[in-house]
PDB file of C-alpha atoms and ligand atoms in Angstrom:
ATOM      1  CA  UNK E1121     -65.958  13.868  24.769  1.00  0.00           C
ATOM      2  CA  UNK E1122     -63.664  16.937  24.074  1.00  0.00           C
ATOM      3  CA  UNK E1123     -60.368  16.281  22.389  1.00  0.00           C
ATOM      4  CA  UNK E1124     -57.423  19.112  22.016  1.00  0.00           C
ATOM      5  CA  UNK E1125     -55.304  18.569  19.300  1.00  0.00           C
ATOM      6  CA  UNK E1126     -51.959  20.686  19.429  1.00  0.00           C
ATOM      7  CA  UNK E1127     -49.440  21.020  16.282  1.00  0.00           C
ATOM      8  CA  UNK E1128     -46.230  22.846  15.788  1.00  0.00           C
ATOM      9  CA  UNK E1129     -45.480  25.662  13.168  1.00  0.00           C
ATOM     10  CA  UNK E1130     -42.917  24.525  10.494  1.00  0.00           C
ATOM     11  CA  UNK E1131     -39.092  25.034  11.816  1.00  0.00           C
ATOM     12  CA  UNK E1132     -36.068  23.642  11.713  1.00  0.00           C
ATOM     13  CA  UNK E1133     -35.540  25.450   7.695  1.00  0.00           C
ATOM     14  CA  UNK E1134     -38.974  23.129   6.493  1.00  0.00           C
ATOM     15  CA  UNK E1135     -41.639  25.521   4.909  1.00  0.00           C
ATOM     16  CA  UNK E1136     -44.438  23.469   6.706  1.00  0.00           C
ATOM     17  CA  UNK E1137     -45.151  20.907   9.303  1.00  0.00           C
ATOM     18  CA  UNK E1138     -47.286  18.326   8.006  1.00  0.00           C
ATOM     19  CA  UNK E1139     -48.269  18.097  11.715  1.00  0.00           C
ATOM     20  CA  UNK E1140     -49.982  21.233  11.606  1.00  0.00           C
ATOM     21  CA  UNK E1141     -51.779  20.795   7.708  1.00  0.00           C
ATOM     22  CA  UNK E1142     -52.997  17.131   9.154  1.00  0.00           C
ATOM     23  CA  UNK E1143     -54.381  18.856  12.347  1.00  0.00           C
ATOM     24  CA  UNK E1144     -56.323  21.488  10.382  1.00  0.00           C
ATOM     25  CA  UNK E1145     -57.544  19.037   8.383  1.00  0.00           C
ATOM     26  CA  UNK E1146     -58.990  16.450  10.934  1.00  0.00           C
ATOM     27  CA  UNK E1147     -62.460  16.840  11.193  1.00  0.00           C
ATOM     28  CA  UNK E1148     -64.075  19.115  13.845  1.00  0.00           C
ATOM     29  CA  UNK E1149     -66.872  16.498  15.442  1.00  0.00           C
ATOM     30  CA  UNK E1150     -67.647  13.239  14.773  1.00  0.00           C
ATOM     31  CA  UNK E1151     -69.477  10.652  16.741  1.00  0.00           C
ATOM     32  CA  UNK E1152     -69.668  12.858  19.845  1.00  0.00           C
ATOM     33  CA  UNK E1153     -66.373  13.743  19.467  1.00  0.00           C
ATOM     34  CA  UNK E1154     -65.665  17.094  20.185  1.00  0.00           C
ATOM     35  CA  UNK E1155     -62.098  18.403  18.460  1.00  0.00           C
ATOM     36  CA  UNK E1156     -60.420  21.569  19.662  1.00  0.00           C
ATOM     37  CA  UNK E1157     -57.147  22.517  17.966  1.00  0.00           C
ATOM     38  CA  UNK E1158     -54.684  24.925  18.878  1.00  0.00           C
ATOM     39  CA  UNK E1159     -51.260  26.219  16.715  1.00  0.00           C
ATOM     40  CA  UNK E1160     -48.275  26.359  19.396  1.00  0.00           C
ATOM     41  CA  UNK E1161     -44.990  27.495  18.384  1.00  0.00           C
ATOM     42  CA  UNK E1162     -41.700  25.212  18.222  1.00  0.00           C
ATOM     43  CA  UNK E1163     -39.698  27.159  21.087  1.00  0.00           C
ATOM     44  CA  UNK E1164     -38.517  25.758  24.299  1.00  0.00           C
ATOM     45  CA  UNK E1165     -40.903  27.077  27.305  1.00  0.00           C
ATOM     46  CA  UNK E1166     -43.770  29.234  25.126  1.00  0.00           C
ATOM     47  CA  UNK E1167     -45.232  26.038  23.376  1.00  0.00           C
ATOM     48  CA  UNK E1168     -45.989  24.587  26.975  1.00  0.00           C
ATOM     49  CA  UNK E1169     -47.261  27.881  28.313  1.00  0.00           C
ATOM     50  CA  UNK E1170     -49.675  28.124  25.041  1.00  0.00           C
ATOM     51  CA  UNK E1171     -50.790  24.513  25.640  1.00  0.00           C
ATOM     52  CA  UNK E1172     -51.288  24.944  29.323  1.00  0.00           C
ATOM     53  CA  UNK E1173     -53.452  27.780  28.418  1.00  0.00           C
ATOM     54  CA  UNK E1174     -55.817  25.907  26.009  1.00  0.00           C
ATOM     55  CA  UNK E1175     -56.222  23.399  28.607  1.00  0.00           C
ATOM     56  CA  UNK E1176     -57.013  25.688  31.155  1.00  0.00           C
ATOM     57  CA  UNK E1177     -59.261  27.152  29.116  1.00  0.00           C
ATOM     58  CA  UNK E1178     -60.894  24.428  27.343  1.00  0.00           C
ATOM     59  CA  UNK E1179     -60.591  21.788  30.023  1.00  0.00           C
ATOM     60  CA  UNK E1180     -60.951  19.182  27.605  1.00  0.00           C
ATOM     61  CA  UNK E1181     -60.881  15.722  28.524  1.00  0.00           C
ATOM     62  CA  UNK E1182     -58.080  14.558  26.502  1.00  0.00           C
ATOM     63  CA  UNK E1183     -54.775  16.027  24.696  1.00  0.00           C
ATOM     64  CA  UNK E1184     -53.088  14.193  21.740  1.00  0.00           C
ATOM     65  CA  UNK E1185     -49.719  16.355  21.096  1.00  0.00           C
ATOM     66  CA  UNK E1186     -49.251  16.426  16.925  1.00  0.00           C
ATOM     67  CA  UNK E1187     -45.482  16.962  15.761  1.00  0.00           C
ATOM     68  CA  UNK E1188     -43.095  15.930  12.755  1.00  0.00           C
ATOM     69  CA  UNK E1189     -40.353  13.467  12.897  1.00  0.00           C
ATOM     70  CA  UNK E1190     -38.583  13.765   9.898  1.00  0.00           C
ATOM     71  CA  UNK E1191     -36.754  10.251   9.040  1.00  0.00           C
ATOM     72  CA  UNK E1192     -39.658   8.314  10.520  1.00  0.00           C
ATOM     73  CA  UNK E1193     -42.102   5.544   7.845  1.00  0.00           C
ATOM     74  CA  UNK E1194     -45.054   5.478  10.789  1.00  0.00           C
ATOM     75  CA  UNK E1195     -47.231   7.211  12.960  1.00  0.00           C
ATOM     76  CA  UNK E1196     -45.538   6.927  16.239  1.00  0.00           C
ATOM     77  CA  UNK E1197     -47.130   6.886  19.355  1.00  0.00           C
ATOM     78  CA  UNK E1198     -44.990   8.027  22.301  1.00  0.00           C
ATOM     79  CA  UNK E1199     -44.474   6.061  25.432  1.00  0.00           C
ATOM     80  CA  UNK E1200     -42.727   8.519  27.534  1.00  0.00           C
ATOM     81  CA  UNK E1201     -41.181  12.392  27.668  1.00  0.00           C
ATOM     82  CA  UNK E1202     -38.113  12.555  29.964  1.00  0.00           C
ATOM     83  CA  UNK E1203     -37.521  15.631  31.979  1.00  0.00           C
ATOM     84  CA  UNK E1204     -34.692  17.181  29.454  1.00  0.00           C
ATOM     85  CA  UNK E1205     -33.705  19.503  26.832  1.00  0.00           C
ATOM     86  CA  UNK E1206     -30.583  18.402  24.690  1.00  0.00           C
ATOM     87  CA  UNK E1207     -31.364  21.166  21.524  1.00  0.00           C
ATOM     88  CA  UNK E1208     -29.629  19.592  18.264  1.00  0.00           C
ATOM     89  CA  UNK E1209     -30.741  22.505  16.463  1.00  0.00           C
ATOM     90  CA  UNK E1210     -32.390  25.846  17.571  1.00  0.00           C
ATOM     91  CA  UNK E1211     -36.089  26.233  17.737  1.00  0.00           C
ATOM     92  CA  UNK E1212     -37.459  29.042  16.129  1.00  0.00           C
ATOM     93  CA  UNK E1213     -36.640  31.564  18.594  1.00  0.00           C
ATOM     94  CA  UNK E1214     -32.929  30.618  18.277  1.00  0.00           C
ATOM     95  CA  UNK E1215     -32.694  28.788  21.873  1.00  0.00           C
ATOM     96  CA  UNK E1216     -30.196  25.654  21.721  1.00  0.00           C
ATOM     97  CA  UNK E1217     -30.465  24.632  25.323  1.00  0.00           C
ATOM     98  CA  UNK E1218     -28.012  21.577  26.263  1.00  0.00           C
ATOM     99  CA  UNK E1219     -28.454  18.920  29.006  1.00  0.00           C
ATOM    100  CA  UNK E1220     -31.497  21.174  30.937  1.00  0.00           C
ATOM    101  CA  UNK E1221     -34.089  19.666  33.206  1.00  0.00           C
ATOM    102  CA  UNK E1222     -37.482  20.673  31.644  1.00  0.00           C
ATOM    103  CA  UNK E1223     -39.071  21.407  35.407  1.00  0.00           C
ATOM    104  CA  UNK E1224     -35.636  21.371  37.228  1.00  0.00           C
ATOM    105  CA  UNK E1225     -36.727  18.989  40.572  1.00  0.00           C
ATOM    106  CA  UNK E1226     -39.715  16.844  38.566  1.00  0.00           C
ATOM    107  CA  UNK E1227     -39.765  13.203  37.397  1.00  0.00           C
ATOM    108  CA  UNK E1228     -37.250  12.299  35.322  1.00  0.00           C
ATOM    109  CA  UNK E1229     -39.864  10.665  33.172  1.00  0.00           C
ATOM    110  CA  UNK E1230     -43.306  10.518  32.682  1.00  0.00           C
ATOM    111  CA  UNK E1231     -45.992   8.210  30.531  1.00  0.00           C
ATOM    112  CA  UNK E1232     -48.209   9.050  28.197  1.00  0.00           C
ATOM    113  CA  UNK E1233     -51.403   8.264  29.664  1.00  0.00           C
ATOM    114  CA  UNK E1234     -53.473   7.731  26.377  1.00  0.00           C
ATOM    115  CA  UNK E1235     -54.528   4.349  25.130  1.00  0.00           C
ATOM    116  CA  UNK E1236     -51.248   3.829  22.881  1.00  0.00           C
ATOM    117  CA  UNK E1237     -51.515   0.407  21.796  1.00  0.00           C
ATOM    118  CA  UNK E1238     -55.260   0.519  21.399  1.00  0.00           C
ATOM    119  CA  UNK E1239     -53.986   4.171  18.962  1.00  0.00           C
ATOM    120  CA  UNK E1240     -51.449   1.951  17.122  1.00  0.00           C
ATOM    121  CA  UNK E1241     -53.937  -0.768  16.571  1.00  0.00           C
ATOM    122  CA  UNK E1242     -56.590   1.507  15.517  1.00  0.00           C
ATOM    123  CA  UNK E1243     -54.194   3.107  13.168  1.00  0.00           C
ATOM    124  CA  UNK E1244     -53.201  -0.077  11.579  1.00  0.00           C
ATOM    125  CA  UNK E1245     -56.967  -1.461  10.914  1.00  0.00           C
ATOM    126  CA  UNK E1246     -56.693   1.782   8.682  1.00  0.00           C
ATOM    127  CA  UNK E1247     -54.065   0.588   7.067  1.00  0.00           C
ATOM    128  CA  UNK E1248     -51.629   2.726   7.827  1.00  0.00           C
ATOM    129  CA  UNK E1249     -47.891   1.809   9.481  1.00  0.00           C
ATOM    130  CA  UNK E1250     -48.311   2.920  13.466  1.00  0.00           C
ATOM    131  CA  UNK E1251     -45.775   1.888  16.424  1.00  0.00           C
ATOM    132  CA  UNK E1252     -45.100   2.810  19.836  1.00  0.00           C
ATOM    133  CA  UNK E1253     -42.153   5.299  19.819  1.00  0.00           C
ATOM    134  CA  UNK E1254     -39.923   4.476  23.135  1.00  0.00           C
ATOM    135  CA  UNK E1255     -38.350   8.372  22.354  1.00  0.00           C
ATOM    136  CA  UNK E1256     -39.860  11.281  21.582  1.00  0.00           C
ATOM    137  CA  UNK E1257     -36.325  12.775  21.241  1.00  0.00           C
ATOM    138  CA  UNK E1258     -35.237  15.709  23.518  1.00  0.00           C
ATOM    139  CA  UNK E1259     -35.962  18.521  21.289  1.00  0.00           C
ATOM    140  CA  UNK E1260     -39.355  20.179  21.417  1.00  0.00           C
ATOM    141  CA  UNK E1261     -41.940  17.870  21.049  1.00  0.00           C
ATOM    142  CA  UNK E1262     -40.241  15.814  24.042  1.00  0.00           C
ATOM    143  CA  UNK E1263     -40.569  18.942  25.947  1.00  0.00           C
ATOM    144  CA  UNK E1264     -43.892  19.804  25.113  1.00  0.00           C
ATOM    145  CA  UNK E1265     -44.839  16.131  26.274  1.00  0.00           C
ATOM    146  CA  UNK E1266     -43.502  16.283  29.248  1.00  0.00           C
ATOM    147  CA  UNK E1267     -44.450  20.197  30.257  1.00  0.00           C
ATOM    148  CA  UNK E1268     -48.455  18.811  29.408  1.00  0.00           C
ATOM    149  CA  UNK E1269     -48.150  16.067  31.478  1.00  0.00           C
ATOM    150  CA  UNK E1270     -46.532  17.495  34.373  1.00  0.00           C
ATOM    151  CA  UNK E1271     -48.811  20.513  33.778  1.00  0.00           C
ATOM    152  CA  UNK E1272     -51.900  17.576  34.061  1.00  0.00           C
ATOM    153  CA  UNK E1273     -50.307  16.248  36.855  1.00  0.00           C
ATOM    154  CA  UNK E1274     -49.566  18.985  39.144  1.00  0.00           C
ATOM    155  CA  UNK E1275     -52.916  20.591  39.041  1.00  0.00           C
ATOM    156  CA  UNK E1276     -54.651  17.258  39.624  1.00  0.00           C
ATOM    157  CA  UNK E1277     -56.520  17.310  36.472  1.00  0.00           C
ATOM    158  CA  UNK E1278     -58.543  14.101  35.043  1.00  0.00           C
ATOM    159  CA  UNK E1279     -57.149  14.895  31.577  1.00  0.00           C
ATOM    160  CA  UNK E1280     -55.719  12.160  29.292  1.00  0.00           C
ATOM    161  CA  UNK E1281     -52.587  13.038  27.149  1.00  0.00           C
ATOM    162  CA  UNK E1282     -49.823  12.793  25.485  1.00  0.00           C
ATOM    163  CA  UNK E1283     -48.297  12.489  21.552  1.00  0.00           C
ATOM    164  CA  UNK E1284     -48.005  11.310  18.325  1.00  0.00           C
ATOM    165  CA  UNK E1285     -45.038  11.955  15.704  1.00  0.00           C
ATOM    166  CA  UNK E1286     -45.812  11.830  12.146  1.00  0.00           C
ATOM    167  CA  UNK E1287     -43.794  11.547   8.994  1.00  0.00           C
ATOM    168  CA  UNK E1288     -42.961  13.737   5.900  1.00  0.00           C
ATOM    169  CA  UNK E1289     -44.912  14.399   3.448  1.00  0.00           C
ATOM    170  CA  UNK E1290     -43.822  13.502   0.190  1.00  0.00           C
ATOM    171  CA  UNK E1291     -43.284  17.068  -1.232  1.00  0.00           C
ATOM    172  CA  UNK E1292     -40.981  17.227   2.050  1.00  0.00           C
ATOM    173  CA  UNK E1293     -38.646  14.629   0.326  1.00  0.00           C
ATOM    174  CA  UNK E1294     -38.673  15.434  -3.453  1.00  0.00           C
ATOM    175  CA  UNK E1295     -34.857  16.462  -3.316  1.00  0.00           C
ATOM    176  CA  UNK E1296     -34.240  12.904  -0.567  1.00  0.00           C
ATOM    177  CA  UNK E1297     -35.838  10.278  -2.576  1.00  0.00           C
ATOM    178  CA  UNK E1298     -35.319   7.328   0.032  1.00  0.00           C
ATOM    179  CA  UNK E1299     -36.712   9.610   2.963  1.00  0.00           C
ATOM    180  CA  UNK E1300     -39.402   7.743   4.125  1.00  0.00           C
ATOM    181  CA  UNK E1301     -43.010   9.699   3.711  1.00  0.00           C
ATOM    182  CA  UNK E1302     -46.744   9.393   4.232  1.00  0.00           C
ATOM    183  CA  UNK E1303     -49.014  11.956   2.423  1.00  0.00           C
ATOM    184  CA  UNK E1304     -50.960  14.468   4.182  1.00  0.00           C
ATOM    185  CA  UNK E1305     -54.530  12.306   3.637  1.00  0.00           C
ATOM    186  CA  UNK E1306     -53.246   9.437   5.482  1.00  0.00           C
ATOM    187  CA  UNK E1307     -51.792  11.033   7.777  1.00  0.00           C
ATOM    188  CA  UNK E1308     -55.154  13.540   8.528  1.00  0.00           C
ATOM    189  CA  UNK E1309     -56.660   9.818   8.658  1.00  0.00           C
ATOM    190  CA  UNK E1310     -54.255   8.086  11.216  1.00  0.00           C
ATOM    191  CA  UNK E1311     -55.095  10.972  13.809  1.00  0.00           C
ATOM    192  CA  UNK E1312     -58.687  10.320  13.136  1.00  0.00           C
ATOM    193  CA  UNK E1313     -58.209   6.534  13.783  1.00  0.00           C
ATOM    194  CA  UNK E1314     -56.047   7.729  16.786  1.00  0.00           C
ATOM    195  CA  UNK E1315     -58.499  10.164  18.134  1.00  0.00           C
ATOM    196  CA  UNK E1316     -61.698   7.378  17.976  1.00  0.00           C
ATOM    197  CA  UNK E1317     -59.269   5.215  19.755  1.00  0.00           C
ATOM    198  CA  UNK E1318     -58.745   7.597  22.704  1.00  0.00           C
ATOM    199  CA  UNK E1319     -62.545   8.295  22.419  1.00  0.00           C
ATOM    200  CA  UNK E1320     -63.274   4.301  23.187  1.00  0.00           C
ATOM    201  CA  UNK E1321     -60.691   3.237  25.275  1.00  0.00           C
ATOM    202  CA  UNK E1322     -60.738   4.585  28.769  1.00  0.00           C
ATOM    203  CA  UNK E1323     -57.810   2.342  29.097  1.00  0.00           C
ATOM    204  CA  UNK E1324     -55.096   1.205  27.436  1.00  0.00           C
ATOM    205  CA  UNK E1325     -55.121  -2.710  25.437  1.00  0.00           C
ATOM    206  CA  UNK E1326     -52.648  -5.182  26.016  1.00  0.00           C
ATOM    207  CA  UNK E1327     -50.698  -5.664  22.921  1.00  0.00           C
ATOM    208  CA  UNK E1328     -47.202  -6.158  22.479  1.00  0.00           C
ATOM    209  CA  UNK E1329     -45.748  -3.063  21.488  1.00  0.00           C
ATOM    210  CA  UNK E1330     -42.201  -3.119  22.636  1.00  0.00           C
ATOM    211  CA  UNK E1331     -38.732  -3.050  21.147  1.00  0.00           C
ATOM    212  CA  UNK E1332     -35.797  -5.076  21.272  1.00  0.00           C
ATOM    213  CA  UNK E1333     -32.945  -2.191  21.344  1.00  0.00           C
TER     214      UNK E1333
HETATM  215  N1  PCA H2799     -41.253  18.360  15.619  1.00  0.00           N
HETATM  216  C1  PCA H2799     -40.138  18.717  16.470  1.00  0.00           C
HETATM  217  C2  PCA H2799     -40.527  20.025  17.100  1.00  0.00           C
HETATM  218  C3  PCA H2799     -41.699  20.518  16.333  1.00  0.00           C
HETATM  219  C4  PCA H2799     -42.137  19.382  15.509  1.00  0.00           C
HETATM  220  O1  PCA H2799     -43.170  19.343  14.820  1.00  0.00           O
HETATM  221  C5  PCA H2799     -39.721  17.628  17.443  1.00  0.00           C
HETATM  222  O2  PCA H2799     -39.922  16.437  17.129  1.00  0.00           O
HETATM  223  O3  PCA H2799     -39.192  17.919  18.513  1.00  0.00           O
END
């Protein structure tokens, strides 16, 4: 089994993304596990185009999307990307776009189709905090979800994807003492749980995994 891993470059004024330092630091192949990983830049419209491309190229036969959400205590596993961009900040090409359909016409929603309780599970036997995540915001990484699955769906491929958000690291919050954090190590080891997860489960356990507001 082939597995692409995407992360972001650092933006938003942080020096790195600890979703891109985890990512380089999963391990390339382990029990047939086959790991790609490609860099994509945090800007509306090129980071889909570069992950498109990998896919095309690599036709692997899953995607797990990496990205930070600062303020978050767990690995979250996203349910859904909706089919808008509402930019609180600008991305690193200085686009701020407000209240704009992602593919103007699509879905306004679609799932993840990896095995996200069966992730958040496997992430927790590691002992490490994991949830479903019922918004992946409507900044990038909610845009990159949905322009990969949309991307997936319109060319018909048999491709599994979608993404995980990850915390700070620690030397994120030195200066924000009570922002939540997860070192680098467990997080590198939460995708790894998350990856074997997609890896054994074709489909998805049932698990509760919802929220009450
Ligand atoms: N996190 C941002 C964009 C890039 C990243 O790593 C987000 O959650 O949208």
């Amino acid at each position: 089994m082939k597995i692409l891993l995407t992360a972001f470059d650092p933006f938003g004024g942080h020096s790195t993304n600890p979703a891109l330092e985890a990512v380089n630091r999963v391990r390339s192949q382990s029990d047939g596990i086959e790991i790609i990983k490609k860099m994509v830049p945090t800007v509306f419209g090129d980071s889909i185009q570069a992950a498109a491309a990998e896919i095309d190229a690599a036709r692997p036969d899953a995607v797990l999307c990496v990205g930070l959400a600062g303020g978050s205590s767990a690995l979250c596993l996203e349910r859904v990307a909706i089919n808008i961009d509402d930019a609180l900040i600008p991305d690193n090409q200085g686009n701020q776009p407000i209240d704009r359909p992602i593919v103007p016409g699509g879905p306004a929603a679609i799932f993840s189709t990896l095995p996200i309780k069966a992730m958040v599970q496997a992430i927790q036997q590691a002992g490490l905090p994991a949830q479903v995540s019922n918004s992946a915001g409507t900044f990038v990484c909610n845009h990159l979800m949905y322009g990969v699955l949309h991307h997936i769906q319109s060319q018909r491929l048999k491709i599994r994807a979608g993404f995980m958000h990850v915390p700070c690291t620690p030397e994120q919050t030195i200066h924000q003492p009570e922002r939540p954090s997860m070192s680098l190590a467990n997080i590198t080891l939460g995708i790894e749980a998350a990856v074997a997860a997609i890896a054994a489960h074709e489909t998805d356990i049932l698990l509760t995994g919802g929220a009450l507001y």
